[in-house]
Short mmCIF file of C-alpha atoms and ligand atoms in Angstrom, two decimals:
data_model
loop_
_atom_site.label_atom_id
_atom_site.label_comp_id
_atom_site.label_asym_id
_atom_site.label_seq_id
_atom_site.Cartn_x
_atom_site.Cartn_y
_atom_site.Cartn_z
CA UNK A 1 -17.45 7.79 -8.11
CA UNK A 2 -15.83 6.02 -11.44
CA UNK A 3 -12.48 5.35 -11.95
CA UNK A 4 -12.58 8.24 -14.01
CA UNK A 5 -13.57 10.99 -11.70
CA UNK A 6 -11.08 9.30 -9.47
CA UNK A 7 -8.47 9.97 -11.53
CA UNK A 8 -9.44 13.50 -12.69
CA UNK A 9 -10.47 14.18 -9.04
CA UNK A 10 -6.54 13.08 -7.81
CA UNK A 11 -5.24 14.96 -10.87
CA UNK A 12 -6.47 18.05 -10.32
CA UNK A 13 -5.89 17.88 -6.61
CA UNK A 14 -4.56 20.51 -4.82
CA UNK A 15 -5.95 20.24 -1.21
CA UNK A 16 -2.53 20.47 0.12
CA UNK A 17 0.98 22.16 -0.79
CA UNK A 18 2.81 19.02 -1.61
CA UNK A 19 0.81 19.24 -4.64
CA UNK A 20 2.49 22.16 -5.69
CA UNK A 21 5.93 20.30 -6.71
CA UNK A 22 4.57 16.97 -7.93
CA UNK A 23 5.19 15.82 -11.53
CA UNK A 24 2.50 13.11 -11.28
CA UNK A 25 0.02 12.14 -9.33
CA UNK A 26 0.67 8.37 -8.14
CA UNK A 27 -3.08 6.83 -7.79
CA UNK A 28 -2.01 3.35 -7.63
CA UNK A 29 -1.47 0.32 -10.24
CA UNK A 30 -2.50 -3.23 -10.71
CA UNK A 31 -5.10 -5.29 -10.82
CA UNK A 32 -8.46 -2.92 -9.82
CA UNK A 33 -10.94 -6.23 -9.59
CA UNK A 34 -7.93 -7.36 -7.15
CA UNK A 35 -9.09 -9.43 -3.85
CA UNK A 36 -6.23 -7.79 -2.14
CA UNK A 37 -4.89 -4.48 -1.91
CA UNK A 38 -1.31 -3.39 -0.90
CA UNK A 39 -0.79 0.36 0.89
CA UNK A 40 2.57 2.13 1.00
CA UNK A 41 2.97 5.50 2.57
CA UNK A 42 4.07 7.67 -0.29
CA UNK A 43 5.55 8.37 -3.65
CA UNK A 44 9.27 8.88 -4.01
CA UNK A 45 11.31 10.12 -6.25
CA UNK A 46 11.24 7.50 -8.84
CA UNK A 47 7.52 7.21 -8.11
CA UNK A 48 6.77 10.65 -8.59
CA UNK A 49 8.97 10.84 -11.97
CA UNK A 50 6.57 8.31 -13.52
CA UNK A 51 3.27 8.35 -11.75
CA UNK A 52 3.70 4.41 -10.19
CA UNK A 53 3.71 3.38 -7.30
CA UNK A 54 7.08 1.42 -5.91
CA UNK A 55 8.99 1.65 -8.68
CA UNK A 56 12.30 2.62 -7.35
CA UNK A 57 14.59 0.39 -5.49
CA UNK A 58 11.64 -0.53 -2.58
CA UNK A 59 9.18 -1.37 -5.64
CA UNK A 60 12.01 -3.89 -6.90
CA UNK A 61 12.03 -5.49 -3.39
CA UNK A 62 8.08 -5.46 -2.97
CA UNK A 63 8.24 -6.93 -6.53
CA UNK A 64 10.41 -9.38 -5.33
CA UNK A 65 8.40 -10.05 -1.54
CA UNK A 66 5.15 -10.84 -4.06
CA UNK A 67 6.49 -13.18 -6.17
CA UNK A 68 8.17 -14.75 -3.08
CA UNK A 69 4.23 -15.68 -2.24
CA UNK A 70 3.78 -16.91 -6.09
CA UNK A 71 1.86 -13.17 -6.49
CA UNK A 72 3.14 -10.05 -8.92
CA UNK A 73 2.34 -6.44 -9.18
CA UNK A 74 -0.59 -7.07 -12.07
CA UNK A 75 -2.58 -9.14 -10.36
CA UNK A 76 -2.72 -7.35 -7.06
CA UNK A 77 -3.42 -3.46 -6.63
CA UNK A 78 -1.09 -0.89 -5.00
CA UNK A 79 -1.08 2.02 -3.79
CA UNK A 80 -0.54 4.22 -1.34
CA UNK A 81 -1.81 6.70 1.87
CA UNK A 82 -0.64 10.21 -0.11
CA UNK A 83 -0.81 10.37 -3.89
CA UNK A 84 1.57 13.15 -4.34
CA UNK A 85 5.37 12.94 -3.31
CA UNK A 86 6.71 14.63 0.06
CA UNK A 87 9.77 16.36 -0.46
CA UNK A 88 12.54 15.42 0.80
CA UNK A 89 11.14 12.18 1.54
CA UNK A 90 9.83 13.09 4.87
CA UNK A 91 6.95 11.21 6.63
CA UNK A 92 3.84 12.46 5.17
CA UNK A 93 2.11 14.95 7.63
CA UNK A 94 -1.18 14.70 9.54
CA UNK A 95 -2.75 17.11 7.68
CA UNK A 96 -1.72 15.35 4.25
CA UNK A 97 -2.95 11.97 5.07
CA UNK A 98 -6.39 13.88 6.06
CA UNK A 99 -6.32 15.48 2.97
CA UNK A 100 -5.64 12.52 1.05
CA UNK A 101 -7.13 10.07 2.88
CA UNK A 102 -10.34 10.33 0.67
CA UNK A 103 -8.68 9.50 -2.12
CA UNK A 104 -7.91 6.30 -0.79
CA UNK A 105 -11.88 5.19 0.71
CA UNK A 106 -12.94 5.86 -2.97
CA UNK A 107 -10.58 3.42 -4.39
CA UNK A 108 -11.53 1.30 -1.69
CA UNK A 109 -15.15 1.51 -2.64
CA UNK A 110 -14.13 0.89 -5.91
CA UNK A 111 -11.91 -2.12 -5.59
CA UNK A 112 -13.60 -4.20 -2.50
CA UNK A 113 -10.89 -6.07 -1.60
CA UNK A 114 -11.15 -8.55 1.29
CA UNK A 115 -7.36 -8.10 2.56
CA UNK A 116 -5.82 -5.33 3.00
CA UNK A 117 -1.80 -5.17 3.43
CA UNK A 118 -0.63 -2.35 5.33
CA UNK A 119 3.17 -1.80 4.25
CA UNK A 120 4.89 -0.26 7.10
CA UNK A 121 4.26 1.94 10.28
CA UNK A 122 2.24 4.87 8.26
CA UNK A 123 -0.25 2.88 6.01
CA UNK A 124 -0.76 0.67 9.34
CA UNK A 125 -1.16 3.94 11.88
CA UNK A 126 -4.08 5.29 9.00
CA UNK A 127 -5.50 2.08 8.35
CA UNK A 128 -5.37 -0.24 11.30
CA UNK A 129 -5.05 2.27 14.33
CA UNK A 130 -3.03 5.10 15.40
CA UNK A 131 -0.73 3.84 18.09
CA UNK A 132 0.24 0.71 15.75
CA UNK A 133 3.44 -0.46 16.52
CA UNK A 134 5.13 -2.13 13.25
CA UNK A 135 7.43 -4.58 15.39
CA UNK A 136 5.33 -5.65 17.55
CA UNK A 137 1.83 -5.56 16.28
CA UNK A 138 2.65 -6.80 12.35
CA UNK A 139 1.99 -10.17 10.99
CA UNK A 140 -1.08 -10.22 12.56
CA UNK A 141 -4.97 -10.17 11.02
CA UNK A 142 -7.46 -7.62 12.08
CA UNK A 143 -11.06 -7.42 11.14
CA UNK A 144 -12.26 -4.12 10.64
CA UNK A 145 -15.90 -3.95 9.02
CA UNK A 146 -15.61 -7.08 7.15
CA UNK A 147 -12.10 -6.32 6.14
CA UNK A 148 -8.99 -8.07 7.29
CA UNK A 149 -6.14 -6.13 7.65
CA UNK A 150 -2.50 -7.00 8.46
CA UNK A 151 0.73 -5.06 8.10
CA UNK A 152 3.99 -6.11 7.70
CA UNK A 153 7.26 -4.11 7.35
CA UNK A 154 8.05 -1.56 4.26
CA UNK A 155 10.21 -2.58 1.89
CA UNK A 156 12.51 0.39 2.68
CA UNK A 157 12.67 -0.72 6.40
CA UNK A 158 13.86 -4.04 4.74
CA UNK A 159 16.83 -2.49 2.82
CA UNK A 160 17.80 -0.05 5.79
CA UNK A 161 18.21 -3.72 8.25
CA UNK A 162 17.96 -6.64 6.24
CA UNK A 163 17.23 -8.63 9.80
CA UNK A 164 13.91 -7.82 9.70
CA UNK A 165 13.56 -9.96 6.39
CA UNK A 166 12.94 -13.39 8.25
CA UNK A 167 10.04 -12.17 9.71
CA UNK A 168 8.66 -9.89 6.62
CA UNK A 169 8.98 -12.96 4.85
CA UNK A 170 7.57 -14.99 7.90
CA UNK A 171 4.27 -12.16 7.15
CA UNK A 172 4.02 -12.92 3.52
CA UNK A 173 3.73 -16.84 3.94
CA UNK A 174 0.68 -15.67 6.52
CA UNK A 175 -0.75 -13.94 4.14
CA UNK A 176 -0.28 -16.16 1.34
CA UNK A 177 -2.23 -19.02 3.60
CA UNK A 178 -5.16 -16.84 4.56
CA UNK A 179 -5.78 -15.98 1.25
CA UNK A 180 -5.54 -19.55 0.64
CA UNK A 181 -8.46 -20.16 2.99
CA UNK A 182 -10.44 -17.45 1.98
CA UNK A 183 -10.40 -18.57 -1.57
CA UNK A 184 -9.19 -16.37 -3.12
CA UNK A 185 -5.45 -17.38 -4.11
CA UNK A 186 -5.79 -18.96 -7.19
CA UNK A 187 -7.36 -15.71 -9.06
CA UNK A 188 -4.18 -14.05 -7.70
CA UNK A 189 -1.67 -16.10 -8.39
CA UNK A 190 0.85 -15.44 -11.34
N1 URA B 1 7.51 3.97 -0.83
C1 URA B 1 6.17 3.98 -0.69
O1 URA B 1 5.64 3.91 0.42
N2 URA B 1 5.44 4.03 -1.78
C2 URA B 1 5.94 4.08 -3.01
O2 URA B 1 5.17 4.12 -3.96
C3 URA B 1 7.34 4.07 -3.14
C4 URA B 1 8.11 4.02 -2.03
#
């Protein structure tokens, strides 16, 4: 699939009800030849009003977490597990993330990246494994298929207890050093 189809594909989407109140569809933004690829849970309002991902008050924090790590929202990708917003902000469903979840492998196959960030409990319970505790099991690497993957906290969890931030940011410098030895900093960086 091209980026195109992708996007006409997600557009067009209606594989679940959710999709039945969205103003846009929020595919993801940033750099799509990016080593490293960030995944959020869901659109929110704000998201949802202009088709980007994190660009409410969590988007200004995860702005703020990547240039923290010398990174920014161009040169990495983000996205997220649905493309279409919950209401009411609830967790997205089972049966959403399987019906999204597609959406997601293609831009995968489209992006390759070699790291994979997992931002909070949901993207980390899709992507890493279902029982994934966030406060225990986060700031750790784990190979999947080539792929490393490592989660950290959302930036909403941040805002809601602001003493998880030593460690979030405790993550980021973890993440900033394996990418470091991987090679593949410098092409990130700001
Ligand atoms: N929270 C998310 O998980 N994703 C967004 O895009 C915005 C808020």
């Amino acid at each position: 699939m091209t980026w195109d189809e992708l996007e006409e594909k997600c557009k067009n989407c209606t594989a679940c009800a959710i999709s039945r109140q969205r103003h846009n569809v929020v595919i993801g933004t940033g750099n799509k030849n990016s080593k490293i690829m960030f995944v959020g849970e869901a659109p929110g309002y704000h998201e949802d009003m202009q088709g980007e991902p994190f660009v409410g008050n969590a988007g200004a924090l995860l702005d703020k977490m990547l240039a923290s790590i010398g990174l920014s929202r161009q040169k990495v990708y983000i996205c997220n597990i649905l493309k279409c917003r919950p209401t009411d902000n609830r967790d997205p469903s089972y049966e959403e993330q399987a019906s999204c979840i597609g959406f997601l492998r293609e831009q995968y196959k489209l992006i390759r990246p070699m790291l994979i960030v997992c931002l909070g409990r949901i993207a980390a319970q899709a992507l890493i494994s279902p029982n994934f505790k966030i406060t225990r099991q986060r700031g750790s690497f784990v190979e999947k298929k080539g792929v490393l993957f490592i989660a950290t906290y959302h930036p909403s969890a941040l805002l809601r207890d602001e003493s998880k931030k030593k460690e979030a940011w405790e993550d980021l410098k973890t993440i900033k050093r394996k990418m470091i030895e991987m090679e593949i900093y410098d092409e990130q960086k700001l």
